[in-house]
Coordinates of C-alpha atoms and ligand atoms in Angstrom, one line a residue:
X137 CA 19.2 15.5 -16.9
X138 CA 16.0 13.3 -16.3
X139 CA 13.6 15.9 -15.9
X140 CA 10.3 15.0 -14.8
X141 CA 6.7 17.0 -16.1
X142 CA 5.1 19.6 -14.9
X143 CA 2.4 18.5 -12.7
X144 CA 3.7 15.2 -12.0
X145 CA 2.9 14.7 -8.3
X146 CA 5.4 14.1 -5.9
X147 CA 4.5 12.6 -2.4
X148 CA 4.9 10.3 0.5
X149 CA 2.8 8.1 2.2
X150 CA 2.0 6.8 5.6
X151 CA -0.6 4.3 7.0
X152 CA -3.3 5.0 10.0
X153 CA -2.4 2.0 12.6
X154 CA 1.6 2.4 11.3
X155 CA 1.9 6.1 12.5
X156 CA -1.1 7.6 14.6
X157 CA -1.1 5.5 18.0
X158 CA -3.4 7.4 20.1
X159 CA -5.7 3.8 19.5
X160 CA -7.6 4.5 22.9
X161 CA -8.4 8.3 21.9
X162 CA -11.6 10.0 20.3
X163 CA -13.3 7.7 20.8
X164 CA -11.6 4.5 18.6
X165 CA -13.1 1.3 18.7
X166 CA -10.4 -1.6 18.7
X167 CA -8.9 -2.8 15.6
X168 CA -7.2 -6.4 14.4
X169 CA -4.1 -5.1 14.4
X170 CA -4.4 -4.0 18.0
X171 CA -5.5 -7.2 19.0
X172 CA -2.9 -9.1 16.2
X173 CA -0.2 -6.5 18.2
X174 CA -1.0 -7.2 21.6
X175 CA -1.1 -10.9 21.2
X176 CA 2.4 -12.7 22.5
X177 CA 4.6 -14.0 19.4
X178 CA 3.3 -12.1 17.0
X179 CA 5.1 -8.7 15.9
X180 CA 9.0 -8.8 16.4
X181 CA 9.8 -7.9 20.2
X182 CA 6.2 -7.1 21.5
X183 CA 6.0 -3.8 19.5
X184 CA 2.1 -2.5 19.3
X185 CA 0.7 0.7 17.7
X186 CA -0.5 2.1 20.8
X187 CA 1.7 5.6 20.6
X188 CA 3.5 4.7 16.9
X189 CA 4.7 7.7 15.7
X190 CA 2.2 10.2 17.6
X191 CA 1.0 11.0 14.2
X192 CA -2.6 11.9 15.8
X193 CA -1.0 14.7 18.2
X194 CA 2.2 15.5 16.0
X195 CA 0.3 15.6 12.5
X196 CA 1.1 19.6 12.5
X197 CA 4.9 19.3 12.8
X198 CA 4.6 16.5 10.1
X199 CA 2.9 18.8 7.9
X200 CA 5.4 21.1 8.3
X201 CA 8.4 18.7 7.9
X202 CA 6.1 18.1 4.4
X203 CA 5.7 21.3 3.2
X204 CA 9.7 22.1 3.5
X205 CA 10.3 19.1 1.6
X206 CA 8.0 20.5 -1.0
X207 CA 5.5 17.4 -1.6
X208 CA 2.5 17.8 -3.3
X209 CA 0.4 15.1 -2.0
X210 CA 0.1 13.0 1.3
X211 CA -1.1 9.3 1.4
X212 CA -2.3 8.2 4.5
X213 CA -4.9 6.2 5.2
X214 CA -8.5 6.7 7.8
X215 CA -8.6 3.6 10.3
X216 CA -12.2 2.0 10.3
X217 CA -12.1 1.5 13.6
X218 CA -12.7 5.3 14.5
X219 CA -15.5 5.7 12.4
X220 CA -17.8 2.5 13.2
X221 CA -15.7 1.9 16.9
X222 CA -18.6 -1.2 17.9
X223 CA -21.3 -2.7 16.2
X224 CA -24.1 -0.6 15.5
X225 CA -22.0 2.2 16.5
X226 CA -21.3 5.3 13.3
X227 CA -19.4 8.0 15.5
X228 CA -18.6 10.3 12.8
X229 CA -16.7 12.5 15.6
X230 CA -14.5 9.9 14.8
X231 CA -13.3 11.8 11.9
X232 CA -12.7 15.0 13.5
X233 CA -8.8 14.4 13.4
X234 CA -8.7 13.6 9.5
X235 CA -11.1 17.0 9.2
X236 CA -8.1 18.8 11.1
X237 CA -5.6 17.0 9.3
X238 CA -6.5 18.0 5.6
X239 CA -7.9 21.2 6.6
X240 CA -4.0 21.7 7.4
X241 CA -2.7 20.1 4.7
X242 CA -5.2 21.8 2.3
X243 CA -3.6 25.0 3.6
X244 CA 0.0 23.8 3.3
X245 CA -1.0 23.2 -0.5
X246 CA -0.8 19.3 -0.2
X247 CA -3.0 17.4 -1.9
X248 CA -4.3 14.9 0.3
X249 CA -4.6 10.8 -0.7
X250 CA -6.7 9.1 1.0
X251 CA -6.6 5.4 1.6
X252 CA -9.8 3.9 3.2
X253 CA -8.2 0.6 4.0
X254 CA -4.9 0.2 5.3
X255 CA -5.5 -3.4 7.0
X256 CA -6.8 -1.9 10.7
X257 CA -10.4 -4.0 10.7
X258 CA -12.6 -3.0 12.8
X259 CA -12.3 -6.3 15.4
X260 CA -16.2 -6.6 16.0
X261 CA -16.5 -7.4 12.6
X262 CA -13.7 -9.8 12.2
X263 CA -15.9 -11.2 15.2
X264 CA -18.3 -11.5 12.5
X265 CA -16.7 -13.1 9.8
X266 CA -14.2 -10.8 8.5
X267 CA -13.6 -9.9 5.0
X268 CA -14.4 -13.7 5.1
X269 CA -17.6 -13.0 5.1
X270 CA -20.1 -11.0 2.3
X271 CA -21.5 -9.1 4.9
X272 CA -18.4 -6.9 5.2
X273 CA -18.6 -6.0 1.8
X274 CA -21.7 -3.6 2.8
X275 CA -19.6 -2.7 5.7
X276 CA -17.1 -1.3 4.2
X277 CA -20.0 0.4 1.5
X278 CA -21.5 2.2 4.3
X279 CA -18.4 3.2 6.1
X280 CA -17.0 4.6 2.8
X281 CA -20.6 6.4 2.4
X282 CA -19.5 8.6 5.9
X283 CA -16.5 9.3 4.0
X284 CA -17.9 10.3 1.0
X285 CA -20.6 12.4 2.6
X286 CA -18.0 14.3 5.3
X287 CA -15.4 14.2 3.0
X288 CA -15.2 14.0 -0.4
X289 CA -15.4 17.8 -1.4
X290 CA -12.4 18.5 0.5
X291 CA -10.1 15.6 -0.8
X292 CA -9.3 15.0 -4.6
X293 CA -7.8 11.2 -4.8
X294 CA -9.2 8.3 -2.8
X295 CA -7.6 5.1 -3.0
X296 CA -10.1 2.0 -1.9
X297 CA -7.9 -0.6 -0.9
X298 CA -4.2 -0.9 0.0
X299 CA -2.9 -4.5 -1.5
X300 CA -5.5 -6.4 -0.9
X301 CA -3.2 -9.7 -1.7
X302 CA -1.4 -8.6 1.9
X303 CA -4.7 -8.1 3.8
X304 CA -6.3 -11.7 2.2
X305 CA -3.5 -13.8 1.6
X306 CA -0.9 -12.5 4.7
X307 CA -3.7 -12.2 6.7
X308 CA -6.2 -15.2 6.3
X309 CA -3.5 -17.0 4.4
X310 CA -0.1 -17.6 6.0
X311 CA -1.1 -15.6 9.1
X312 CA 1.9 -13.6 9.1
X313 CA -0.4 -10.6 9.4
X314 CA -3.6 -9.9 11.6
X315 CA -5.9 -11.5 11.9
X316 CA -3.3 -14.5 11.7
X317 CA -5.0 -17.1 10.1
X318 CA -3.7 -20.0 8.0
X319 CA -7.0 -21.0 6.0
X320 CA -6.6 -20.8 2.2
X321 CA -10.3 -21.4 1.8
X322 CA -10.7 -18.2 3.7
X323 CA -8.1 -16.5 2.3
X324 CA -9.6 -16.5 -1.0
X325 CA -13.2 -15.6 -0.3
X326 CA -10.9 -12.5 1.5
X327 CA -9.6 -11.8 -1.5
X328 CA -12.7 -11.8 -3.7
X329 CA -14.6 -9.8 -1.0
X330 CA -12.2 -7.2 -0.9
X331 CA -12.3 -6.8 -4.4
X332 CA -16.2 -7.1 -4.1
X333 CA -16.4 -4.0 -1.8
X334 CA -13.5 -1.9 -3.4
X335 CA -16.5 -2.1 -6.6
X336 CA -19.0 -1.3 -4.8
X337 CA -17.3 1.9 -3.4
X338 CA -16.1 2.8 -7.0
X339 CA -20.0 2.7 -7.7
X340 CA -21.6 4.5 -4.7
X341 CA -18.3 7.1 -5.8
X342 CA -19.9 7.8 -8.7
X343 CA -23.7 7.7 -7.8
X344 CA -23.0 10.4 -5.2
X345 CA -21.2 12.6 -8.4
X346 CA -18.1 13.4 -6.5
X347 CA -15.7 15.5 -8.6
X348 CA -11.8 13.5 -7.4
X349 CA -10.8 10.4 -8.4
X350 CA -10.9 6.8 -7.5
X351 CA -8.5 3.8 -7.6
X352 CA -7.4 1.1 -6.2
X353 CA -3.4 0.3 -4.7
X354 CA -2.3 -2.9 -5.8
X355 CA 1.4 -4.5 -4.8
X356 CA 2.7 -6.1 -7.6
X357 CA 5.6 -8.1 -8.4
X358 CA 6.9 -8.8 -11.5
X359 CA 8.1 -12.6 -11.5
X360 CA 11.0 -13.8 -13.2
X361 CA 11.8 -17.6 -14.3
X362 CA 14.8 -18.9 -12.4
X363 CA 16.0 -20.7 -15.5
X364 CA 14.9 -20.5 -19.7
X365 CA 13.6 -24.0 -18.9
X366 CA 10.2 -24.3 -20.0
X367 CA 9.3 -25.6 -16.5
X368 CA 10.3 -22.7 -14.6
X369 CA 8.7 -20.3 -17.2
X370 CA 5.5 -21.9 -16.8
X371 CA 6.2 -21.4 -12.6
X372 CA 6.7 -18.1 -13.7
X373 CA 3.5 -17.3 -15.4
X374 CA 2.0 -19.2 -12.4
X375 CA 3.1 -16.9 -9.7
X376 CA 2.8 -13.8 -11.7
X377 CA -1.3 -15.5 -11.7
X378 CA -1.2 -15.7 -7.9
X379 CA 0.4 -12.3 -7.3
X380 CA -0.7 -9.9 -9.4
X381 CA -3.3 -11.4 -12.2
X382 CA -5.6 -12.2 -9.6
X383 CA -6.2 -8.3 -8.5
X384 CA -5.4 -7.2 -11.9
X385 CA -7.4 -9.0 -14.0
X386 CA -10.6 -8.9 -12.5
X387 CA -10.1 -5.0 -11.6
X388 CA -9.1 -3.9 -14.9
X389 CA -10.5 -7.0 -17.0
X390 CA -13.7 -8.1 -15.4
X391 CA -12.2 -11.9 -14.9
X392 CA -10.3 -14.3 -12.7
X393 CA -7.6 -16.2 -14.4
X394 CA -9.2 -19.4 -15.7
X395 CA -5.9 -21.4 -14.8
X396 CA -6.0 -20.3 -10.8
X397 CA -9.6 -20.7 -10.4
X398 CA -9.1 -23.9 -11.0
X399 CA -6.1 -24.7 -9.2
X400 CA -7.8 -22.5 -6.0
X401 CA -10.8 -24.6 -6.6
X402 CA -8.9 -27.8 -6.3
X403 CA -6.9 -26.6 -3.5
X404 CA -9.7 -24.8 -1.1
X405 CA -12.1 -27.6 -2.3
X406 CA -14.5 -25.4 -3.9
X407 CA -14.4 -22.2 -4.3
X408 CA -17.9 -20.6 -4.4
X409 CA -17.4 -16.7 -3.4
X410 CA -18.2 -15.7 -6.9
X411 CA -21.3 -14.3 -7.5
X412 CA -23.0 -14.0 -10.5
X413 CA -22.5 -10.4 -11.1
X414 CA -19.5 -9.9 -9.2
X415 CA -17.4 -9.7 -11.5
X416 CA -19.5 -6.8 -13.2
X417 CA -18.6 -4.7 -10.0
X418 CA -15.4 -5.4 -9.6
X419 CA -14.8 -4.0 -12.9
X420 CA -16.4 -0.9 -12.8
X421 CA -14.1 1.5 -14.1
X422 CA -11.3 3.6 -12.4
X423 CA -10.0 6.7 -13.0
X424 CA -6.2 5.0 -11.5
X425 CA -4.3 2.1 -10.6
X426 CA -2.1 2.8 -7.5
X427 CA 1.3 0.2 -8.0
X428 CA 3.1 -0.5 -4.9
X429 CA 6.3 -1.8 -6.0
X430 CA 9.2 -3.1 -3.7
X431 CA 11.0 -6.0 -5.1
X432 CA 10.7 -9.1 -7.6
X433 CA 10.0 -12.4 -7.3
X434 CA 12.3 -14.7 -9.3
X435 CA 10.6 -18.4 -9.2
X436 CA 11.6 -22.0 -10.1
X437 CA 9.1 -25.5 -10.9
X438 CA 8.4 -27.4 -7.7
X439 CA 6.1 -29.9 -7.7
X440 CA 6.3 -30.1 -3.9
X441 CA 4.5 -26.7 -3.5
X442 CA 0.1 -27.7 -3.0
X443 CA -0.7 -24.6 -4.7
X444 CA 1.5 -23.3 -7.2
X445 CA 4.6 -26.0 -7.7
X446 CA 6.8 -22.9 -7.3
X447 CA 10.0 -22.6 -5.7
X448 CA 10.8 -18.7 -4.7
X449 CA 15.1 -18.3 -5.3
X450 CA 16.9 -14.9 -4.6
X451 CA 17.9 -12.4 -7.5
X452 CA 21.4 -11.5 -7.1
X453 CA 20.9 -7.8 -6.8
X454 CA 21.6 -6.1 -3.4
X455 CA 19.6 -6.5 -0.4
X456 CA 17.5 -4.2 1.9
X457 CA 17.2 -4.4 5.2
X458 CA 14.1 -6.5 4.7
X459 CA 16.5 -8.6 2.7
X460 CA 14.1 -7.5 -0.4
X461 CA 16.6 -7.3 -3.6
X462 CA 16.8 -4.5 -5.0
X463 CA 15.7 -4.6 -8.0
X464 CA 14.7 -1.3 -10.2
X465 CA 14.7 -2.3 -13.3
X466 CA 11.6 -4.4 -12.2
X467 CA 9.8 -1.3 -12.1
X468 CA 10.3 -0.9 -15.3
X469 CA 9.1 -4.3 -16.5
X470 CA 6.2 -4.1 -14.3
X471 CA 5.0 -0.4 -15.4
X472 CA 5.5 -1.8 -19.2
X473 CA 3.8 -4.7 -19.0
X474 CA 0.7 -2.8 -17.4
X475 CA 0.7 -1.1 -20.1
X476 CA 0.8 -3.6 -22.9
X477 CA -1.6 -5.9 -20.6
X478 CA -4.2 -3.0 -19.6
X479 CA -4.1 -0.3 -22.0
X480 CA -3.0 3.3 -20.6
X481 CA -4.8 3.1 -17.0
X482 CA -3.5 6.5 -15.2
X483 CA -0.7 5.1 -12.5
X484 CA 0.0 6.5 -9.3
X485 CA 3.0 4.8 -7.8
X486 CA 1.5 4.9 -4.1
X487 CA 4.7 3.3 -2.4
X488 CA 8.1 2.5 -3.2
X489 CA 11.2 2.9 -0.7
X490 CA 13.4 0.9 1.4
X491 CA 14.4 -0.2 4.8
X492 CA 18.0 0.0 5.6
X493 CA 19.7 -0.2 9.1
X494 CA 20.0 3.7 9.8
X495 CA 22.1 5.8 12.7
X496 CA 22.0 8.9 14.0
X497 CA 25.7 10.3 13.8
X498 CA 25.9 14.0 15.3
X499 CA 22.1 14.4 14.4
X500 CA 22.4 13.3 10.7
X501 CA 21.4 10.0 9.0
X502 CA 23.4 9.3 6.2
X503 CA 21.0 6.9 4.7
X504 CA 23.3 7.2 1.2
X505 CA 21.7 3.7 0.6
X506 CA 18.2 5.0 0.3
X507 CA 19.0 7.8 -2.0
X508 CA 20.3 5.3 -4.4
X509 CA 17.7 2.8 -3.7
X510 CA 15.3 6.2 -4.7
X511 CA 17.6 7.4 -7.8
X512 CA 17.5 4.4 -9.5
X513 CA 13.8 3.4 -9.2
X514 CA 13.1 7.6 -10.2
X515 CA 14.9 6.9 -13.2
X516 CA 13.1 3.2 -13.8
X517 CA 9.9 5.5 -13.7
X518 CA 11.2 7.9 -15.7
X519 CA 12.3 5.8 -18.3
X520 CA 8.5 4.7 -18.7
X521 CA 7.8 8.3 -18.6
X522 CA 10.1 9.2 -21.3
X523 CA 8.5 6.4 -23.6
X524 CA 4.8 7.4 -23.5
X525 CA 3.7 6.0 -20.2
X526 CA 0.8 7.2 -18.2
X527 CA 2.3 7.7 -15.0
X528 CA 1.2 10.9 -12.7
X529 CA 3.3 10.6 -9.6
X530 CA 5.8 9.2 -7.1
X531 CA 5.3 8.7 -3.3
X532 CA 7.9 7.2 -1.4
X533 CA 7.4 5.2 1.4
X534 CA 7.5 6.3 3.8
X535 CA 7.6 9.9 5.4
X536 CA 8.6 8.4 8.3
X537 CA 9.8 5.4 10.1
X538 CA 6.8 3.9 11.6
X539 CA 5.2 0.5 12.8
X540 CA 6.4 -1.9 10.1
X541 CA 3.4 -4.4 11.1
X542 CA 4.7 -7.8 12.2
X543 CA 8.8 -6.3 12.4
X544 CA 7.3 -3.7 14.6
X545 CA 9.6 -0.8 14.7
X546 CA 12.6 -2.7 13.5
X547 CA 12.4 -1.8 10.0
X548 CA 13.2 1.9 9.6
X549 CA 11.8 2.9 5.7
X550 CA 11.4 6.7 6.5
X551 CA 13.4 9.6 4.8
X552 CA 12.7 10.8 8.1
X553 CA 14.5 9.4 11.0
X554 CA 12.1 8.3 14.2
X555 CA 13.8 7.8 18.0
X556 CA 11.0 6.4 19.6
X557 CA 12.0 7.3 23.0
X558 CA 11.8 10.8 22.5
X559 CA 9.2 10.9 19.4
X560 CA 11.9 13.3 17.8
X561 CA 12.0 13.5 14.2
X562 CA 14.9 13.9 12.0
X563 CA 15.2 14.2 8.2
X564 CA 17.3 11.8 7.2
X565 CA 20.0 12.8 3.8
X566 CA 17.4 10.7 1.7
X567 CA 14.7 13.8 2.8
X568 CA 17.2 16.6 1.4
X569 CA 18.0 14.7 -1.3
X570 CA 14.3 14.2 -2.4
X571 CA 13.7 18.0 -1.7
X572 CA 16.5 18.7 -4.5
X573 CA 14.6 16.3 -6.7
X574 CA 11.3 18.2 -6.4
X575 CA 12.9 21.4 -6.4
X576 CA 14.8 20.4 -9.7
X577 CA 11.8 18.4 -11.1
X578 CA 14.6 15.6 -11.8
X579 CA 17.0 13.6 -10.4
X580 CA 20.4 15.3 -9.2
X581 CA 23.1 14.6 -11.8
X582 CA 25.4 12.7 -8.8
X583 CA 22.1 10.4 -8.4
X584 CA 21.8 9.9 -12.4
X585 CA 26.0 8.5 -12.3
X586 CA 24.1 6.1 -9.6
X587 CA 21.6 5.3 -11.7
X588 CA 23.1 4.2 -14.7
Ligands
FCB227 C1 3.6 -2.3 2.1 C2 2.5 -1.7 2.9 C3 3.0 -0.6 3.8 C4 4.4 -0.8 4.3 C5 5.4 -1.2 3.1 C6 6.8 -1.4 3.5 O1 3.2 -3.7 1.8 O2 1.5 -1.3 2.2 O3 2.1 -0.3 4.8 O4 4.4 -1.6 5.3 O5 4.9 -2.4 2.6

């Protein structure tokens, strides 16, 4: 039996513009993702946030739907946009629903995680710049100051930024995500300023003595060479730069990786975001590193690619509905090497789970594809566990099946079953399943034959 410790939180987690709709209520300014939504060609088959799961009227029943499951924490995240709705605008009213919200879960005896940015920026300031410009670094200081200040005696674990490779590269990048550009040069400077602003809030955390603690949630992806050839190892070690080293290093190291500030020098044609002193910030300490962790990335050399000369080629492990391969021993690897890299930083995973192509028979989901995805990434973790490794908890994403940005709601990765017609939840076998895990503190023997 893979028993887990005592203590070791178990959770899900959710995103504001991904569950909450209600984007024209108390008073919400508009966000990029409403404007990225609304915008023709965009997100698969027009799908918009506008109602989403109702989270912002239904958040009691979703408590509730929690507290049977027997969670101990809920990630979700605050959007922005309801806290500084128009320039020059602070409508902290706007924070009357997240009061309500872990006011209730407080009682249910959930821990709430609180993500400050989940990607929904504010649109007047990507009018201004964006998190291409420096001025949103102070932004994003002085909207996490409101948080702080109403806040932060009530909730325990903040998390600054959700994958800040999605928001910059996604989203200034390849323009797959809002605010759709395709503009390395800005996508970069994104990146850096994110990072910028998610040390700055680690600072003004501290300054205003605030007893939780901070992190930051980073989606890594452990990359893999194609082939032993020393080509596509060196691809390897490139990507794994790109991906992950970028975030991690300077977070948890103080520095950029030399190699890719050159190459993103060469490529953006000069790459002057840095600061001096920057680095100094980004660094300053946290008390966690939140790992999102999906899928890997298994690479081969290709001088064709401008930036990297990689060439991405599927694992042959299964495939979600995302047509992500599954891929749990990756977890492993990843949770290892952040160890031997970084030293014993406290991990939270913050999101792991999986999309699959779900039906309601007879008012069940027999999502039997899920609870193995879960089993055998619990016992990946556990595995770490079992060897020494600083991990404090688990949350799966996602509670429910929500706004899955640009595949709208045609990705289902909830162990709770939405029918967006009706806004009728149902737990899906994957939520009993979990609930048996918690109960047990370990993963069901049936689960363990899975995950051998
Ligand atoms: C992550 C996001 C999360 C969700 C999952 C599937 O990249 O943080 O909001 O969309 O992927």
């Amino acid at each position: 039996m893979r028993k887990f410790p005592e203590g070791f939180i178990w959770g899900t987690a959710t995103a504001s513009y991904q569950v909450e709709g209600a984007t024209r209520e108390g008073g919400r300014g508009r966000s990029i993702w409403d404007t990225f939504a609304h915008t023709p060609g965009k997100v698969a088959q027009g799908h918009h946030g506008d109602v989403a799961c109702d989270h912002y009227h239904r958040y009691l029943d979703d408590i509730q739907l929690m507290k049977d499951l027997g969670i101990s924490s809920y990630r979700f995240s605050i959007a922005w946009p309801r806290v500084m709705p128009e320039k020059g605008r602070v409508w902290v009213k706007g924070l009357d629903f997240y009061k309500r919200l872990i006011h209730a879960l407080l009682e249910a005896g959930i821990r709430p995680a609180v993500t400050i940015y989940h990607w929904d920026l504010p649109q007047w300031i990507e009018d201004d710049g964006g998190w291409n410009s420096r001025e949103t670094v102070s932004r994003f200081r002085e909207y996490s100051e409101i948080l702080f200040r109403e806040l932060g005696d009530l909730v325990p674990m903040w998390i600054t930024h959700n994958e800040p490779w999605c928001a910059s590269i996604l989203g200034y990048g390849l323009g797959a995500h809002a605010p759709g550009l395709c503009d390395w040069r800005r996508a970069y400077r994104a990146a850096h300023h994110l990072l910028l602003s998610h040390g700055h809030t680690v600072r003004l955390y501290r300054e205003l003595g605030l007893k939780g603690e901070i992190g930051i949630t980073l989606n890594l992806t452990p990359v893999y060479p194609a082939s032993s050839r020393p080509e596509d190892v060196a691809a390897a070690h490139r990507q794994d730069m790109f991906q992950n080293r970028w975030f991690l290093d300077p977070v948890l190291k103080g520095a950029y990786p030399e190699e890719l500030l050159r190459r993103v020098d060469a490529v953006v044609g000069g790459f002057d975001a840095v600061q001096p002193g920057d680095l100094e910030v980004i660094s300053a300490p946290i008390d966690f590193l939140g790992v999102n962790y999906y899928s890997r990335a298994v690479v081969a050399d290709d001088p064709a690619d401008p930036l990297l000369g990689v060439r991405h080629v599927p694992g042959e492990g299964p495939r979600t509905e995302m047509d992500w391969e599954v891929y749990p021993e990756g977890l492993y690897d990843l949770l290892s090497r952040l160890r031997r890299d970084y030293g014993d930083v406290p991990i939270y995973i913050t999101e792991n789970g999986a999309a699959y192509d779900d039906r309601v028979e007879g008012g069940s989901v027999h999502d039997t594809n899920r609870i193995e995805y879960l089993a055998l990434h619990f016992a990946a973790a556990h595995r770490f566990l079992e060897e020494g490794g600083n991990l404090r908890g688990y949350y799966v994403w996602s509670l429910m099946d929500n706004f899955e940005w640009a595949f709208g709601y045609t990705k289902r990765f909830g162990i709770v079953y939405v029918d967006y017609e009706t806004l009728a939840r149902i737990p899906k076998d994957s939520y009993f399943w979990y609930q048996q895990v918690i109960r047990d503190r370990a993963i069901a023997p049936e689960a363990t034959e899975l995950a051998r």
